[in-house]
PDB file of C-alpha atoms in Angstrom:
ATOM      1  CA  MET T  23     -31.502 -70.178   1.979  1.00 46.00           C
ATOM      2  CA  GLY T  24     -33.113 -73.599   1.397  1.00 54.00           C
ATOM      3  CA  VAL T  25     -33.131 -75.494  -1.865  1.00 49.00           C
ATOM      4  CA  LEU T  26     -36.845 -74.844  -2.261  1.00 54.00           C
ATOM      5  CA  HIS T  27     -36.428 -71.075  -1.815  1.00 49.00           C
ATOM      6  CA  GLU T  28     -33.699 -71.000  -4.448  1.00 52.00           C
ATOM      7  CA  THR T  29     -35.960 -73.003  -6.737  1.00 50.00           C
ATOM      8  CA  LEU T  30     -38.822 -70.548  -6.301  1.00 48.00           C
ATOM      9  CA  ILE T  31     -36.548 -67.631  -7.169  1.00 40.00           C
ATOM     10  CA  ASN T  32     -35.568 -69.437 -10.367  1.00 49.00           C
ATOM     11  CA  VAL T  33     -39.238 -70.137 -11.088  1.00 47.00           C
ATOM     12  CA  ARG T  34     -40.105 -66.432 -10.839  1.00 45.00           C
ATOM     13  CA  LEU T  35     -37.266 -65.528 -13.186  1.00 40.00           C
ATOM     14  CA  MET T  36     -38.318 -68.119 -15.722  1.00 44.00           C
ATOM     15  CA  HIS T  37     -41.943 -67.031 -15.485  1.00 43.00           C
ATOM     16  CA  THR T  38     -40.839 -63.628 -16.749  1.00 37.00           C
ATOM     17  CA  CYS T  39     -38.977 -65.300 -19.594  1.00 39.00           C
ATOM     18  CA  SER T  40     -41.971 -67.487 -20.426  1.00 42.00           C
ATOM     19  CA  VAL T  41     -44.110 -64.408 -21.051  1.00 41.00           C
ATOM     20  CA  LEU T  42     -41.680 -63.434 -23.783  1.00 37.00           C
ATOM     21  CA  LEU T  43     -41.541 -66.981 -25.130  1.00 41.00           C
ATOM     22  CA  ARG T  44     -45.323 -67.194 -25.440  1.00 45.00           C
ATOM     23  CA  ARG T  45     -45.286 -64.337 -27.905  1.00 44.00           C
ATOM     24  CA  ASN T  46     -43.272 -66.557 -30.217  1.00 46.00           C
ATOM     25  CA  LEU T  47     -46.116 -69.060 -30.300  1.00 44.00           C
ATOM     26  CA  LYS T  48     -47.994 -66.761 -32.619  1.00 47.00           C
ATOM     27  CA  THR T  49     -45.335 -67.432 -35.243  1.00 45.00           C
ATOM     28  CA  VAL T  50     -45.591 -71.229 -34.968  1.00 48.00           C
ATOM     29  CA  LYS T  51     -47.358 -72.503 -38.057  1.00 50.00           C
ATOM     30  CA  GLY T  52     -48.666 -75.868 -39.112  1.00 54.00           C
ATOM     31  CA  LYS T  53     -49.656 -76.933 -35.593  1.00 54.00           C
ATOM     32  CA  SER T  54     -53.051 -78.338 -34.621  1.00 55.00           C
ATOM     33  CA  HIS T  55     -55.092 -76.490 -32.030  1.00 49.00           C
ATOM     34  CA  SER T  56     -54.364 -79.152 -29.385  1.00 47.00           C
ATOM     35  CA  SER T  57     -50.641 -79.004 -30.125  1.00 46.00           C
ATOM     36  CA  GLN T  58     -50.728 -75.236 -29.898  1.00 46.00           C
ATOM     37  CA  LEU T  59     -52.424 -75.425 -26.490  1.00 44.00           C
ATOM     38  CA  TRP T  60     -49.862 -77.972 -25.282  1.00 36.00           C
ATOM     39  CA  LEU T  61     -46.962 -75.819 -26.447  1.00 43.00           C
ATOM     40  CA  GLU T  62     -48.450 -72.781 -24.773  1.00 49.00           C
ATOM     41  CA  ARG T  63     -48.864 -74.593 -21.483  1.00 49.00           C
ATOM     42  CA  GLN T  64     -45.299 -75.904 -21.614  1.00 45.00           C
ATOM     43  CA  MET T  65     -43.878 -72.459 -22.322  1.00 46.00           C
ATOM     44  CA  ARG T  66     -46.053 -70.913 -19.631  1.00 57.00           C
ATOM     45  CA  ASP T  67     -44.787 -73.431 -17.062  1.00 59.00           C
ATOM     46  CA  PRO T  68     -41.390 -72.475 -15.598  1.00 71.00           C
ATOM     47  CA  TYR T  69     -41.041 -75.856 -13.857  1.00 72.00           C
ATOM     48  CA  VAL T  70     -40.672 -77.547 -17.246  1.00 75.00           C
ATOM     49  CA  GLU T  71     -37.531 -75.571 -18.047  1.00 78.00           C
ATOM     50  CA  LEU T  72     -36.252 -75.868 -14.492  1.00 78.00           C
ATOM     51  CA  ALA T  73     -36.562 -79.653 -14.681  1.00 71.00           C
ATOM     52  CA  LYS T  74     -34.342 -79.610 -17.752  1.00 84.00           C
ATOM     53  CA  GLN T  75     -31.794 -77.438 -15.979  1.00 76.00           C
ATOM     54  CA  GLU T  76     -31.711 -79.690 -12.918  1.00 79.00           C
ATOM     55  CA  ASN T  77     -31.626 -82.871 -15.051  1.00 82.00           C
ATOM     56  CA  TYR T  78     -34.942 -84.223 -13.802  1.00 92.00           C
ATOM     57  CA  ARG T  79     -36.996 -86.260 -16.223  1.00 89.00           C
ATOM     58  CA  CYS T  80     -40.140 -84.205 -15.625  1.00 91.00           C
ATOM     59  CA  ARG T  81     -41.488 -81.286 -13.590  1.00 89.00           C
ATOM     60  CA  SER T  82     -43.156 -83.484 -10.959  1.00 92.00           C
ATOM     61  CA  ALA T  83     -39.789 -83.768  -9.186  1.00 94.00           C
ATOM     62  CA  PHE T  84     -40.438 -80.350  -7.658  1.00 93.00           C
ATOM     63  CA  LYS T  85     -43.648 -81.533  -6.011  1.00 95.00           C
ATOM     64  CA  LEU T  86     -41.728 -84.206  -4.149  1.00 97.00           C
ATOM     65  CA  LEU T  87     -38.841 -81.863  -3.353  1.00 96.00           C
ATOM     66  CA  GLU T  88     -41.301 -79.403  -1.823  1.00 95.00           C
ATOM     67  CA  VAL T  89     -42.918 -82.112   0.307  1.00 97.00           C
ATOM     68  CA  ASN T  90     -39.492 -83.165   1.557  1.00 97.00           C
ATOM     69  CA  GLU T  91     -38.437 -79.583   2.209  1.00 96.00           C
ATOM     70  CA  LYS T  92     -41.438 -79.101   4.491  1.00 96.00           C
ATOM     71  CA  PHE T  93     -41.765 -82.522   6.109  1.00 97.00           C
ATOM     72  CA  ARG T  94     -38.361 -84.269   5.769  1.00 97.00           C
ATOM     73  CA  ILE T  95     -39.743 -87.578   4.588  1.00 98.00           C
ATOM     74  CA  PHE T  96     -36.389 -88.795   3.214  1.00 98.00           C
ATOM     75  CA  THR T  97     -33.254 -89.812   5.115  1.00 98.00           C
ATOM     76  CA  PRO T  98     -30.142 -91.636   3.894  1.00 98.00           C
ATOM     77  CA  GLY T  99     -30.364 -95.393   4.169  1.00 98.00           C
ATOM     78  CA  GLN T 100     -34.122 -95.695   3.677  1.00 98.00           C
ATOM     79  CA  VAL T 101     -35.841 -98.397   1.659  1.00 98.00           C
ATOM     80  CA  VAL T 102     -38.209 -96.618  -0.750  1.00 98.00           C
ATOM     81  CA  VAL T 103     -40.739 -98.000  -3.238  1.00 98.00           C
ATOM     82  CA  ASP T 104     -41.897 -95.617  -5.978  1.00 98.00           C
ATOM     83  CA  CYS T 105     -45.209 -96.797  -7.472  1.00 98.00           C
ATOM     84  CA  GLY T 106     -46.170 -95.435 -10.878  1.00 97.00           C
ATOM     85  CA  ALA T 107     -42.653 -94.150 -11.277  1.00 97.00           C
ATOM     86  CA  ALA T 108     -42.343 -93.422 -15.025  1.00 97.00           C
ATOM     87  CA  PRO T 109     -40.655 -91.453 -16.407  1.00 96.00           C
ATOM     88  CA  GLY T 110     -38.620 -91.433 -13.198  1.00 97.00           C
ATOM     89  CA  SER T 111     -38.322 -87.958 -11.691  1.00 97.00           C
ATOM     90  CA  TRP T 112     -39.552 -89.063  -8.251  1.00 98.00           C
ATOM     91  CA  THR T 113     -37.139 -91.980  -8.410  1.00 98.00           C
ATOM     92  CA  GLN T 114     -34.298 -89.564  -9.164  1.00 97.00           C
ATOM     93  CA  VAL T 115     -35.208 -87.499  -6.101  1.00 97.00           C
ATOM     94  CA  ALA T 116     -35.491 -90.605  -3.919  1.00 98.00           C
ATOM     95  CA  VAL T 117     -32.098 -91.945  -5.026  1.00 98.00           C
ATOM     96  CA  LYS T 118     -30.397 -88.655  -4.254  1.00 97.00           C
ATOM     97  CA  LEU T 119     -32.013 -88.110  -0.853  1.00 98.00           C
ATOM     98  CA  THR T 120     -31.567 -91.695   0.384  1.00 98.00           C
ATOM     99  CA  ASN T 121     -28.021 -91.999  -0.991  1.00 98.00           C
ATOM    100  CA  ALA T 122     -29.111 -95.079  -2.923  1.00 98.00           C
ATOM    101  CA  ASP T 123     -26.371 -94.412  -5.462  1.00 98.00           C
ATOM    102  CA  GLY T 124     -23.761 -94.414  -2.690  1.00 97.00           C
ATOM    103  CA  LYS T 125     -22.246 -91.115  -3.784  1.00 96.00           C
ATOM    104  CA  ASP T 126     -21.916 -89.863  -0.206  1.00 97.00           C
ATOM    105  CA  PRO T 127     -19.519 -92.208   1.631  1.00 97.00           C
ATOM    106  CA  ASP T 128     -20.317 -90.667   5.007  1.00 97.00           C
ATOM    107  CA  VAL T 129     -24.004 -91.646   5.244  1.00 97.00           C
ATOM    108  CA  PRO T 130     -25.920 -94.939   4.954  1.00 98.00           C
ATOM    109  CA  ILE T 131     -26.780 -96.238   1.493  1.00 98.00           C
ATOM    110  CA  GLY T 132     -30.481 -96.496   0.743  1.00 98.00           C
ATOM    111  CA  SER T 133     -32.466 -98.721  -1.579  1.00 98.00           C
ATOM    112  CA  VAL T 134     -34.966 -97.419  -4.157  1.00 98.00           C
ATOM    113  CA  ILE T 135     -37.264 -99.648  -6.191  1.00 98.00           C
ATOM    114  CA  ALA T 136     -39.323 -98.085  -8.991  1.00 98.00           C
ATOM    115  CA  ILE T 137     -42.244 -99.836 -10.675  1.00 98.00           C
ATOM    116  CA  ASP T 138     -44.424 -98.791 -13.599  1.00 98.00           C
ATOM    117  CA  LYS T 139     -46.431-100.439 -16.364  1.00 96.00           C
ATOM    118  CA  LEU T 140     -44.467 -98.334 -18.860  1.00 96.00           C
ATOM    119  CA  PRO T 141     -40.833 -99.070 -19.752  1.00 95.00           C
ATOM    120  CA  MET T 142     -38.300 -96.926 -17.885  1.00 96.00           C
ATOM    121  CA  HIS T 143     -34.742 -95.990 -18.699  1.00 96.00           C
ATOM    122  CA  PRO T 144     -32.219 -96.996 -16.026  1.00 97.00           C
ATOM    123  CA  ILE T 145     -31.486 -94.665 -13.114  1.00 98.00           C
ATOM    124  CA  GLU T 146     -28.201 -95.098 -11.283  1.00 97.00           C
ATOM    125  CA  GLY T 147     -28.874 -96.352  -7.764  1.00 98.00           C
ATOM    126  CA  ALA T 148     -32.437 -97.576  -8.426  1.00 98.00           C
ATOM    127  CA  ARG T 149     -33.861-100.981  -9.211  1.00 98.00           C
ATOM    128  CA  ILE T 150     -36.278-100.461 -12.095  1.00 98.00           C
ATOM    129  CA  LEU T 151     -39.278-102.716 -12.675  1.00 98.00           C
ATOM    130  CA  GLY T 152     -40.501-101.363 -15.989  1.00 97.00           C
ATOM    131  CA  GLY T 153     -43.343-102.924 -17.918  1.00 96.00           C
ATOM    132  CA  CYS T 154     -44.883-104.121 -14.635  1.00 97.00           C
ATOM    133  CA  ASP T 155     -48.487-103.218 -13.885  1.00 97.00           C
ATOM    134  CA  PHE T 156     -48.626-102.547 -10.138  1.00 97.00           C
ATOM    135  CA  MET T 157     -52.191-103.888 -10.052  1.00 96.00           C
ATOM    136  CA  ALA T 158     -51.209-107.287 -11.480  1.00 97.00           C
ATOM    137  CA  LYS T 159     -50.392-110.186  -9.157  1.00 96.00           C
ATOM    138  CA  GLU T 160     -47.275-111.167 -11.080  1.00 96.00           C
ATOM    139  CA  SER T 161     -45.927-107.628 -10.686  1.00 96.00           C
ATOM    140  CA  GLN T 162     -46.652-107.686  -6.958  1.00 95.00           C
ATOM    141  CA  ASP T 163     -44.855-111.031  -6.702  1.00 96.00           C
ATOM    142  CA  LYS T 164     -41.848-109.593  -8.507  1.00 96.00           C
ATOM    143  CA  LEU T 165     -41.824-106.530  -6.265  1.00 96.00           C
ATOM    144  CA  HIS T 166     -42.000-108.687  -3.130  1.00 96.00           C
ATOM    145  CA  ALA T 167     -39.160-110.851  -4.436  1.00 96.00           C
ATOM    146  CA  VAL T 168     -36.939-107.821  -5.021  1.00 96.00           C
ATOM    147  CA  LEU T 169     -37.618-106.513  -1.521  1.00 96.00           C
ATOM    148  CA  GLY T 170     -37.036-109.869   0.116  1.00 94.00           C
ATOM    149  CA  ASP T 171     -37.246-109.467   3.872  1.00 92.00           C
ATOM    150  CA  LYS T 172     -36.429-105.751   3.842  1.00 93.00           C
ATOM    151  CA  PRO T 173     -39.260-103.676   5.345  1.00 96.00           C
ATOM    152  CA  VAL T 174     -40.076-100.449   3.507  1.00 98.00           C
ATOM    153  CA  ASN T 175     -39.575 -97.032   5.110  1.00 98.00           C
ATOM    154  CA  LEU T 176     -41.389 -94.966   2.496  1.00 98.00           C
ATOM    155  CA  VAL T 177     -44.002 -95.842  -0.119  1.00 98.00           C
ATOM    156  CA  LEU T 178     -44.581 -93.237  -2.824  1.00 98.00           C
ATOM    157  CA  SER T 179     -47.515 -93.393  -5.232  1.00 98.00           C
ATOM    158  CA  ASP T 180     -47.839 -90.941  -8.087  1.00 97.00           C
ATOM    159  CA  MET T 181     -50.015 -93.458  -9.936  1.00 97.00           C
ATOM    160  CA  ALA T 182     -52.924 -92.162 -12.002  1.00 95.00           C
ATOM    161  CA  PRO T 183     -55.180 -93.713 -14.645  1.00 94.00           C
ATOM    162  CA  ASN T 184     -55.422 -92.427 -18.186  1.00 91.00           C
ATOM    163  CA  ALA T 185     -57.884 -89.563 -17.837  1.00 87.00           C
ATOM    164  CA  THR T 186     -61.219 -89.921 -19.611  1.00 91.00           C
ATOM    165  CA  GLY T 187     -62.432 -86.398 -18.897  1.00 89.00           C
ATOM    166  CA  VAL T 188     -65.356 -87.793 -16.875  1.00 93.00           C
ATOM    167  CA  LYS T 189     -64.577 -86.544 -13.367  1.00 92.00           C
ATOM    168  CA  GLU T 190     -66.394 -89.269 -11.429  1.00 93.00           C
ATOM    169  CA  LEU T 191     -64.898 -92.052 -13.548  1.00 95.00           C
ATOM    170  CA  ASP T 192     -61.383 -90.639 -13.288  1.00 95.00           C
ATOM    171  CA  HIS T 193     -61.775 -90.173  -9.541  1.00 96.00           C
ATOM    172  CA  ASP T 194     -62.877 -93.797  -9.150  1.00 96.00           C
ATOM    173  CA  GLY T 195     -59.843 -94.923 -11.143  1.00 97.00           C
ATOM    174  CA  ILE T 196     -57.252 -93.031  -9.134  1.00 97.00           C
ATOM    175  CA  THR T 197     -58.932 -93.982  -5.857  1.00 97.00           C
ATOM    176  CA  SER T 198     -58.608 -97.668  -6.757  1.00 97.00           C
ATOM    177  CA  LEU T 199     -54.895 -97.148  -7.421  1.00 98.00           C
ATOM    178  CA  ALA T 200     -54.505 -95.295  -4.126  1.00 98.00           C
ATOM    179  CA  TYR T 201     -56.104 -98.153  -2.200  1.00 98.00           C
ATOM    180  CA  ALA T 202     -53.836-100.655  -3.965  1.00 97.00           C
ATOM    181  CA  ALA T 203     -50.787 -98.604  -2.941  1.00 98.00           C
ATOM    182  CA  LEU T 204     -52.128 -98.386   0.621  1.00 98.00           C
ATOM    183  CA  LYS T 205     -52.616-102.162   0.791  1.00 97.00           C
ATOM    184  CA  PHE T 206     -49.027-102.680  -0.351  1.00 97.00           C
ATOM    185  CA  ALA T 207     -47.762-100.146   2.206  1.00 98.00           C
ATOM    186  CA  LEU T 208     -49.653-101.863   5.037  1.00 97.00           C
ATOM    187  CA  GLU T 209     -48.203-105.238   4.071  1.00 96.00           C
ATOM    188  CA  MET T 210     -44.596-104.179   3.539  1.00 97.00           C
ATOM    189  CA  SER T 211     -43.885-101.118   5.697  1.00 97.00           C
ATOM    190  CA  HIS T 212     -41.653-100.911   8.739  1.00 96.00           C
ATOM    191  CA  PRO T 213     -43.332 -99.515  11.876  1.00 96.00           C
ATOM    192  CA  ASP T 214     -43.240 -95.689  11.833  1.00 97.00           C
ATOM    193  CA  ALA T 215     -42.944 -95.697   8.026  1.00 98.00           C
ATOM    194  CA  THR T 216     -44.370 -93.015   5.716  1.00 98.00           C
ATOM    195  CA  PHE T 217     -46.878 -93.181   2.860  1.00 98.00           C
ATOM    196  CA  LEU T 218     -47.397 -90.485   0.194  1.00 98.00           C
ATOM    197  CA  VAL T 219     -50.170 -90.949  -2.371  1.00 98.00           C
ATOM    198  CA  LYS T 220     -51.692 -88.828  -5.135  1.00 97.00           C
ATOM    199  CA  LEU T 221     -55.436 -88.331  -5.430  1.00 97.00           C
ATOM    200  CA  TRP T 222     -57.852 -86.250  -7.498  1.00 94.00           C
ATOM    201  CA  ASP T 223     -60.714 -84.449  -5.770  1.00 91.00           C
ATOM    202  CA  GLY T 224     -63.938 -86.381  -5.582  1.00 93.00           C
ATOM    203  CA  GLY T 225     -66.538 -88.029  -3.422  1.00 94.00           C
ATOM    204  CA  GLN T 226     -64.291 -90.809  -2.103  1.00 95.00           C
ATOM    205  CA  SER T 227     -61.483 -88.535  -0.911  1.00 95.00           C
ATOM    206  CA  GLN T 228     -62.652 -88.207   2.677  1.00 96.00           C
ATOM    207  CA  GLN T 229     -63.251 -91.941   3.051  1.00 97.00           C
ATOM    208  CA  LEU T 230     -59.742 -92.662   1.783  1.00 97.00           C
ATOM    209  CA  GLU T 231     -58.291 -90.178   4.275  1.00 97.00           C
ATOM    210  CA  ASN T 232     -60.285 -91.803   7.065  1.00 97.00           C
ATOM    211  CA  ASP T 233     -59.105 -95.271   6.082  1.00 97.00           C
ATOM    212  CA  ILE T 234     -55.447 -94.190   5.918  1.00 98.00           C
ATOM    213  CA  SER T 235     -55.732 -92.499   9.318  1.00 97.00           C
ATOM    214  CA  ARG T 236     -56.611 -95.846  10.899  1.00 97.00           C
ATOM    215  CA  PHE T 237     -53.076 -97.052  10.266  1.00 97.00           C
ATOM    216  CA  TYR T 238     -50.933 -93.894  10.592  1.00 98.00           C
ATOM    217  CA  ASN T 239     -50.449 -91.456  13.440  1.00 97.00           C
ATOM    218  CA  ASN T 240     -50.469 -88.280  11.367  1.00 97.00           C
ATOM    219  CA  ILE T 241     -52.288 -87.352   8.147  1.00 97.00           C
ATOM    220  CA  ARG T 242     -51.864 -84.228   6.026  1.00 97.00           C
ATOM    221  CA  VAL T 243     -53.402 -83.211   2.721  1.00 97.00           C
ATOM    222  CA  ILE T 244     -50.915 -81.303   0.584  1.00 96.00           C
ATOM    223  CA  ARG T 245     -51.165 -79.364  -2.648  1.00 95.00           C
ATOM    224  CA  PRO T 246     -47.605 -78.487  -3.728  1.00 93.00           C
ATOM    225  CA  MET T 247     -46.904 -75.173  -5.433  1.00 89.00           C
ATOM    226  CA  ALA T 248     -45.671 -77.040  -8.507  1.00 86.00           C
ATOM    227  CA  THR T 249     -49.160 -78.489  -9.036  1.00 87.00           C
ATOM    228  CA  ARG T 250     -50.732 -76.818 -12.055  1.00 79.00           C
ATOM    229  CA  SER T 251     -53.541 -74.401 -11.204  1.00 81.00           C
ATOM    230  CA  GLU T 252     -56.075 -76.232 -13.369  1.00 81.00           C
ATOM    231  CA  SER T 253     -55.340 -79.596 -11.746  1.00 85.00           C
ATOM    232  CA  SER T 254     -57.522 -81.103  -9.014  1.00 89.00           C
ATOM    233  CA  GLU T 255     -54.687 -83.257  -7.697  1.00 94.00           C
ATOM    234  CA  LYS T 256     -53.621 -83.361  -4.079  1.00 96.00           C
ATOM    235  CA  PHE T 257     -51.388 -85.618  -2.033  1.00 98.00           C
ATOM    236  CA  ILE T 258     -52.113 -87.419   1.203  1.00 98.00           C
ATOM    237  CA  LEU T 259     -49.046 -87.659   3.440  1.00 98.00           C
ATOM    238  CA  ALA T 260     -49.357 -90.273   6.173  1.00 98.00           C
ATOM    239  CA  ARG T 261     -46.604 -90.581   8.789  1.00 98.00           C
ATOM    240  CA  GLY T 262     -45.991 -92.897  11.704  1.00 98.00           C
ATOM    241  CA  PHE T 263     -47.221 -96.288  10.488  1.00 98.00           C
ATOM    242  CA  LYS T 264     -48.761 -98.066  13.481  1.00 96.00           C
ATOM    243  CA  GLY T 265     -48.179-101.560  12.159  1.00 93.00           C
ATOM    244  CA  LEU T 266     -50.758-104.290  11.680  1.00 87.00           C
ATOM    245  CA  LYS T 267     -52.164-106.418  14.466  1.00 74.00           C
ATOM    246  CA  THR T 268     -51.530-110.126  13.936  1.00 52.00           C
TER     247      THR T 268
END
């Protein structure tokens, strides 16, 4: 039985428990309506509790674990850059699956660099660039300096703008971040490298897919099971970087 299958069994069990927990919400007093809705969603979401059990910083770890379970995007010894990494759950997954912490003496040791405009607590085995806006030139310079001459095997982007609630505006914002991550991947990736980027549905989605497909041999659009039902997010997985003509 795979790790993902075991996870899904745990999710089903916790979903049953969450039904019972939601009943307790009726007894919570002194909470605003928005706080009540947030609490209800958290209790209804079994991945939140599972993340605590597995010591991941947030539930999004299970999205990346599912992608890896299906497509094997991680191998020990890889150089990985995690863009928009805070609070760090994807970085935790990357460190473990690339052996960046060196805990397995029998496989190569990877390198994981995490960058986010928010501060991040340290993660053993990762180089953290907290307080660095990926879109800023000085942050890009710092990221390039950390990498040195090491080409990247995998670029991850879970970056997203602060949502305004205006679908078209939010879609424009996340698309701009996706293109910035793509530009970085094209500049820094090793031939045959992989690129995984988050996007929200909208009018520019197909154009972004078309543009990514110019540089990678294989493109897939993925919606992990851990994605919340009300979310419009999806992930574009691009494999087999063709390299840039000089």
